[in-house]
CSV table of C-alpha atoms in Angstrom, one decimal:
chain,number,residue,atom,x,y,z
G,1,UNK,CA,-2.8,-26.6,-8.4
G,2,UNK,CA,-3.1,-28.6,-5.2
G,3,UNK,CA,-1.8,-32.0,-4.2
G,4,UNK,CA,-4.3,-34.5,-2.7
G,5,UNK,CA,-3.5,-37.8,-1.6
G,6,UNK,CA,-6.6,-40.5,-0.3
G,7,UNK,CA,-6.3,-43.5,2.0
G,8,UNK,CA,-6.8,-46.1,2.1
G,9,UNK,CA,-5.0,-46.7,-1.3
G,10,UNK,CA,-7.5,-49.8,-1.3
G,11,UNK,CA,-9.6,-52.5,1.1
G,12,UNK,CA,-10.6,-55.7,1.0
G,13,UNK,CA,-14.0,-55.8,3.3
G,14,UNK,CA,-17.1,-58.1,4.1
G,15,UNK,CA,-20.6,-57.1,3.2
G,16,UNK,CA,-22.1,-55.3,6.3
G,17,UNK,CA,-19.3,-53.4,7.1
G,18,UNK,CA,-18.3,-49.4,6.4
G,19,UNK,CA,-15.0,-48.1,5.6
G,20,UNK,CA,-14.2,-44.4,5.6
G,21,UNK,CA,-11.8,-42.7,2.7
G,22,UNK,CA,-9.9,-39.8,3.8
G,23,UNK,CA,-8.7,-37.5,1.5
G,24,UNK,CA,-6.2,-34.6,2.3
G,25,UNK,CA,-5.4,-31.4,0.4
G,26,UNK,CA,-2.1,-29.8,0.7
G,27,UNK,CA,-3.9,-26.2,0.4
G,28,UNK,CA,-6.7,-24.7,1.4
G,29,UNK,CA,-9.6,-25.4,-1.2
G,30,UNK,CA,-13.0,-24.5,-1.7
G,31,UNK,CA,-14.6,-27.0,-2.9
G,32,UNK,CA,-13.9,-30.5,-2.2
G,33,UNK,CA,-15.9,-33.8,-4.4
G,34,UNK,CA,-16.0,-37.5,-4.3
G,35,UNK,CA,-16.5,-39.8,-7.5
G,36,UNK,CA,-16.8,-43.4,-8.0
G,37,UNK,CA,-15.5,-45.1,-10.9
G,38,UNK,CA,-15.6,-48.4,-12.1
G,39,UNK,CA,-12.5,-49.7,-13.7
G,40,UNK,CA,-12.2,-48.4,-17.2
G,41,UNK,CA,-15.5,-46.3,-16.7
G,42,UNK,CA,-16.1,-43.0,-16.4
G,43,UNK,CA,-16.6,-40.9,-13.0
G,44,UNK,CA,-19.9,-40.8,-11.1
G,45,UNK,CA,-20.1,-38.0,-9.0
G,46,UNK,CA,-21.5,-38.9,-5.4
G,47,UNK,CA,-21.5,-35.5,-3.3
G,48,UNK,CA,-20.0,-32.0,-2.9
G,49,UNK,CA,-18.4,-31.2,0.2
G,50,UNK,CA,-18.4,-27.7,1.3
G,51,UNK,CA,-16.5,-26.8,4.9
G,52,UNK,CA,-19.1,-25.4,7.4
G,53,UNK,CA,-22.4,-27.1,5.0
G,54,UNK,CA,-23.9,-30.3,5.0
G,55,UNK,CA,-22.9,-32.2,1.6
G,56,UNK,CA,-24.8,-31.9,-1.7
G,57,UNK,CA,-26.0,-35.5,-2.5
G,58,UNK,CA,-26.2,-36.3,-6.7
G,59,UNK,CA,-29.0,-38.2,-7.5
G,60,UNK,CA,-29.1,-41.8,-6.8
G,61,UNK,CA,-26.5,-41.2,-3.7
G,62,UNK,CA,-28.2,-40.7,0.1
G,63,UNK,CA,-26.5,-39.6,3.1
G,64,UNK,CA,-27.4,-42.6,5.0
G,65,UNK,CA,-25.3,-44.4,2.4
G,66,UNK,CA,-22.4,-42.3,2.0
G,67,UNK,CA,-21.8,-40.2,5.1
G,68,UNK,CA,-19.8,-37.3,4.2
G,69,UNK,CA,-17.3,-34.8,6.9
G,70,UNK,CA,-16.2,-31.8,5.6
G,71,UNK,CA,-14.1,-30.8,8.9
G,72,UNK,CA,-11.5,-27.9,7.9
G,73,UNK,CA,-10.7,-26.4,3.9
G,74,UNK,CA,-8.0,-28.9,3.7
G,75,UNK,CA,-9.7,-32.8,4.4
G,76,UNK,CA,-12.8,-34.8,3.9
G,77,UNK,CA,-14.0,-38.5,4.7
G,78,UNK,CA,-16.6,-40.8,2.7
G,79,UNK,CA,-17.8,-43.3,4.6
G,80,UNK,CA,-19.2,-46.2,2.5
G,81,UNK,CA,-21.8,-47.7,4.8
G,82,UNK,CA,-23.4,-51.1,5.0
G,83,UNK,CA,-21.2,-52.2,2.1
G,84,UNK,CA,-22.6,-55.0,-0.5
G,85,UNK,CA,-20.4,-56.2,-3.4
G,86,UNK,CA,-21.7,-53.7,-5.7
G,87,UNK,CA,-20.2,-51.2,-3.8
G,88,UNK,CA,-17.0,-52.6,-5.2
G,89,UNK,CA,-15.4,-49.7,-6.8
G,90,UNK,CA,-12.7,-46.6,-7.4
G,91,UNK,CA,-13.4,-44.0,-5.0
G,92,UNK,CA,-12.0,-40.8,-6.3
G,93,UNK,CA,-11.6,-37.4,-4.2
G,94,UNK,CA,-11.1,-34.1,-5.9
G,95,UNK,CA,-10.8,-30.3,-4.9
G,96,UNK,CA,-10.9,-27.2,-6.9
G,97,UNK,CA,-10.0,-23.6,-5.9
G,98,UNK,CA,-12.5,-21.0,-5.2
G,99,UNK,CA,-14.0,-19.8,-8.2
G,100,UNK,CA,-12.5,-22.0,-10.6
G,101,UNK,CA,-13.8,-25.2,-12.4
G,102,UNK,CA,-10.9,-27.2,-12.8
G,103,UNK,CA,-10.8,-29.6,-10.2
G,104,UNK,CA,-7.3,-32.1,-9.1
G,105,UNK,CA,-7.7,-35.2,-8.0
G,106,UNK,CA,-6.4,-38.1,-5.5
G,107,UNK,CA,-5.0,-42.0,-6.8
G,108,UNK,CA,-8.5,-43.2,-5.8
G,109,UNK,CA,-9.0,-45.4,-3.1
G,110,UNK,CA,-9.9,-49.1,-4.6
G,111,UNK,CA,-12.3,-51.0,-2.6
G,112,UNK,CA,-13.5,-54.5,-3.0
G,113,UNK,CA,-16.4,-55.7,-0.9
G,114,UNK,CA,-16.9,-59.7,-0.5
X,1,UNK,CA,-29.3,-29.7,-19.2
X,2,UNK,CA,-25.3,-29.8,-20.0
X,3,UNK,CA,-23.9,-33.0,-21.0
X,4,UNK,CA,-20.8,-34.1,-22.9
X,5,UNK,CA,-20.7,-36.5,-25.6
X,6,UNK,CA,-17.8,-38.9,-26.6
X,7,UNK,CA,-18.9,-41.0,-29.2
X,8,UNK,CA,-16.0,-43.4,-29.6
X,9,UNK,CA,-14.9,-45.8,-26.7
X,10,UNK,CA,-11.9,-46.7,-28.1
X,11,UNK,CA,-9.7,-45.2,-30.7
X,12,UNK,CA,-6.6,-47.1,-32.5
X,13,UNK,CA,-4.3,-45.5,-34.3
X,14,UNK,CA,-0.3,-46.0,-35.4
X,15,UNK,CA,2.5,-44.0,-34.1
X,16,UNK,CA,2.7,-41.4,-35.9
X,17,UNK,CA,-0.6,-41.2,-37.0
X,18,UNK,CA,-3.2,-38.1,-36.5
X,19,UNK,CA,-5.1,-37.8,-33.5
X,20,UNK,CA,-8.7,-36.4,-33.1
X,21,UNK,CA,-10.9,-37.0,-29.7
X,22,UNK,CA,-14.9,-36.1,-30.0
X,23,UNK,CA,-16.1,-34.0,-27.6
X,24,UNK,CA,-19.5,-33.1,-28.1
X,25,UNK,CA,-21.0,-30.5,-25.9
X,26,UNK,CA,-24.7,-29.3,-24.7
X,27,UNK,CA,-24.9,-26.0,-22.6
X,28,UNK,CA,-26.8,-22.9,-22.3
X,29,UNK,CA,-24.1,-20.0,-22.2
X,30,UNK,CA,-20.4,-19.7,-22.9
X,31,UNK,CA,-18.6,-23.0,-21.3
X,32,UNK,CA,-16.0,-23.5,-20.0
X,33,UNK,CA,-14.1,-27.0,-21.2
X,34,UNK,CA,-11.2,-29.2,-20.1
X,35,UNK,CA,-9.8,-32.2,-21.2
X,36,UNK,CA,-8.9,-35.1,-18.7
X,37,UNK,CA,-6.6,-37.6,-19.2
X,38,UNK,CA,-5.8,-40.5,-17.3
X,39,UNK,CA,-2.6,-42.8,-18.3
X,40,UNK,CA,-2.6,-46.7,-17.0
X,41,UNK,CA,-2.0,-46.7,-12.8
X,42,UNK,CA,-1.9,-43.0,-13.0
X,43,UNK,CA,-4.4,-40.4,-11.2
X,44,UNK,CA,-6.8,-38.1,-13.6
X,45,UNK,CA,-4.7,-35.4,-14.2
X,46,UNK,CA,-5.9,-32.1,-16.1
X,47,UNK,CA,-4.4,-31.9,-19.9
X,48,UNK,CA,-5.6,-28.6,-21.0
X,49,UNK,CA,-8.5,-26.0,-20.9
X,50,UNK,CA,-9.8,-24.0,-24.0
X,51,UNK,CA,-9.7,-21.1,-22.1
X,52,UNK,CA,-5.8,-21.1,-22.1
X,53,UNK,CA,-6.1,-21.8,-25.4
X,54,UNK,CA,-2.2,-23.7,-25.2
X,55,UNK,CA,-0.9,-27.0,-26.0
X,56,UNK,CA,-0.1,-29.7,-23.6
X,57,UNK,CA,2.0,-32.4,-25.1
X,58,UNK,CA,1.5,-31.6,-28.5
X,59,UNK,CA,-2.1,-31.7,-27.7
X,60,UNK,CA,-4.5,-28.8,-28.7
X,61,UNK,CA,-8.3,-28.6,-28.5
X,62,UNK,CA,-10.3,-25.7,-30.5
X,63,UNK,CA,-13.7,-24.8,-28.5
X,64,UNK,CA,-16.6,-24.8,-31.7
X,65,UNK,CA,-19.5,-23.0,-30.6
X,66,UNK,CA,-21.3,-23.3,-34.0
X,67,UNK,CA,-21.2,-27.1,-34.0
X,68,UNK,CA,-20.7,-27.2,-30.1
X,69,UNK,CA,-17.5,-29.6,-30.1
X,70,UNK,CA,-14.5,-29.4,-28.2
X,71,UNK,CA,-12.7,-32.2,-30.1
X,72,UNK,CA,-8.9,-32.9,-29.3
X,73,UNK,CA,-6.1,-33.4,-31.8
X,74,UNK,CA,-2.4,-33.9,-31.8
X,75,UNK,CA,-1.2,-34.2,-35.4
X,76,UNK,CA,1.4,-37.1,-34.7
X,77,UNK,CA,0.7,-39.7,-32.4
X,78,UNK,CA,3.1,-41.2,-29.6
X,79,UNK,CA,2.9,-44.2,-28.3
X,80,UNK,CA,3.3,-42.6,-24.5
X,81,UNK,CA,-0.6,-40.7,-25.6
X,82,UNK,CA,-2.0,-44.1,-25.2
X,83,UNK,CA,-4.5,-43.4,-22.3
X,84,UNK,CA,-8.0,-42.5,-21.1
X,85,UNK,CA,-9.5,-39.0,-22.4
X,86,UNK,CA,-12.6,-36.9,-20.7
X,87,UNK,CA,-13.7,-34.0,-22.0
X,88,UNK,CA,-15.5,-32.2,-19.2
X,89,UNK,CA,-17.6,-29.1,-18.5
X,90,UNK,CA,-19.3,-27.4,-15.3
X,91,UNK,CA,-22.7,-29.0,-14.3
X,92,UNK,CA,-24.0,-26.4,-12.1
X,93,UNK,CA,-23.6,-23.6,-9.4
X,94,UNK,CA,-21.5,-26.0,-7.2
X,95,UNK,CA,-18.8,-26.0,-9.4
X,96,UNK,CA,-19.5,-29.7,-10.1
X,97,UNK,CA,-17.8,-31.1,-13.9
X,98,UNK,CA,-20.1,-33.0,-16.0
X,99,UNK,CA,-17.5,-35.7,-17.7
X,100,UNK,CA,-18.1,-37.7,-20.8
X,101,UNK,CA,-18.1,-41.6,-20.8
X,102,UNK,CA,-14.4,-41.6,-21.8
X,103,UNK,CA,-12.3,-42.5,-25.1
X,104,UNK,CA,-9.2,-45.1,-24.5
X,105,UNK,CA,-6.7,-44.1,-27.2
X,106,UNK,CA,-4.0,-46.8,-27.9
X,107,UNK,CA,-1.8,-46.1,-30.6
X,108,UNK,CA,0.0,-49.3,-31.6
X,109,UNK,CA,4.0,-49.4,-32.7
């Protein structure tokens, strides 16, 4: 299993602004993933974050918007950019081992946009 | 396309009581499953995987190829189950997981 831990825990920010989410790993991982979640709604998956590849986008999530780094096998960043109020959300990181589904993931990072 | 189905949002039972979460699957292939659950201020945490075929907490989930569910049961209810379910399975060659919309279990005193 691996650890993970995101910050910040959560923001308060004003429309027009970007915040970045880190998320750390306390072991090397292959794959790395970030979710949004609406309180008491299921996950949306935004992107895959592979080290040493640009990210894989889902549909109906740009780079432009969410800026992803992918630096080492052990960290990642989502930057929510040019934030508007319904940007207000759970952002959830999560990292799975190389060849296996199962994925662990962060407390979330809960931002509220004004 | 794969997709999980979890046709109740919210399930209410006694303590005590039986316990069965629908998970409903389409995929082409042999999946792999896993059930999520997430208890109130807590992170998602993994509860089990069919391929392990063992039981977490009392909780057990039989994969059903014929009828393609993966539906969770515990046989007697605690009030410390009440949380937030996903069933889950792999969406693709990037080792993304396809999760379900979620069933809230709260089992009442």
């Amino acid at each position: 299993s691996a650890v993970i831990s995101q910050k910040p825990s959560r923001d308060i920010c004003q429309r027009g602004t970007s915040l970045t989410i880190q998320c750390q790993v306390d072991s090397q991982v292959t794959m790395m993933f970030w979710y949004r979640q609406q309180p008491g709604q299921s996950l949306t998956l935004i992107a895959t974050a592979n080290q040493g590849s640009e990210a894989t986008y889902e549909s109906g999530f740009v780079i432009d918007k969410f800026p992803i780094s992918r630096p080492n096998l052990t960290f990642s960043t989502l930057t929510v950019s040019n934030m508007s109020p319904e940007d207000s959300s759970i952002y959830l990181c999560s990292a799975a081992t190389g060849g296996h589904y199962e994925q662990y993931f962060g407390p979330g990072t809960r931002l509220t946009v004004t | 396309a794969q997709r999980v189905t979890q046709p109740e949002k919210l399930l209410s039972v006694f303590k005590g009581a039986p316990v069965e979460l629908k998970c409903n699957y389409s995929y082409s292939g042999s999946p792999e499953l896993f059930w999520y659950v997430q208890y109130s201020r807590q992170r998602l945490q993994l509860l089990l995987r069919h391929i392990s075929r063992e039981s977490i907490k009392g909780f057990t989930a039989d994969l059903n190829k014929g009828e393609t569910s993966f539906h969770l049961k515990k046989p007697f209810a605690q009030e410390e189950d009440s949380a937030m379910y996903y069933c889950a399975l792999p969406g693709g060659a990037t080792n993304k997981l396809i999760f379900g919309t979620g069933t809230l279990l709260a089992v009442q005193p």
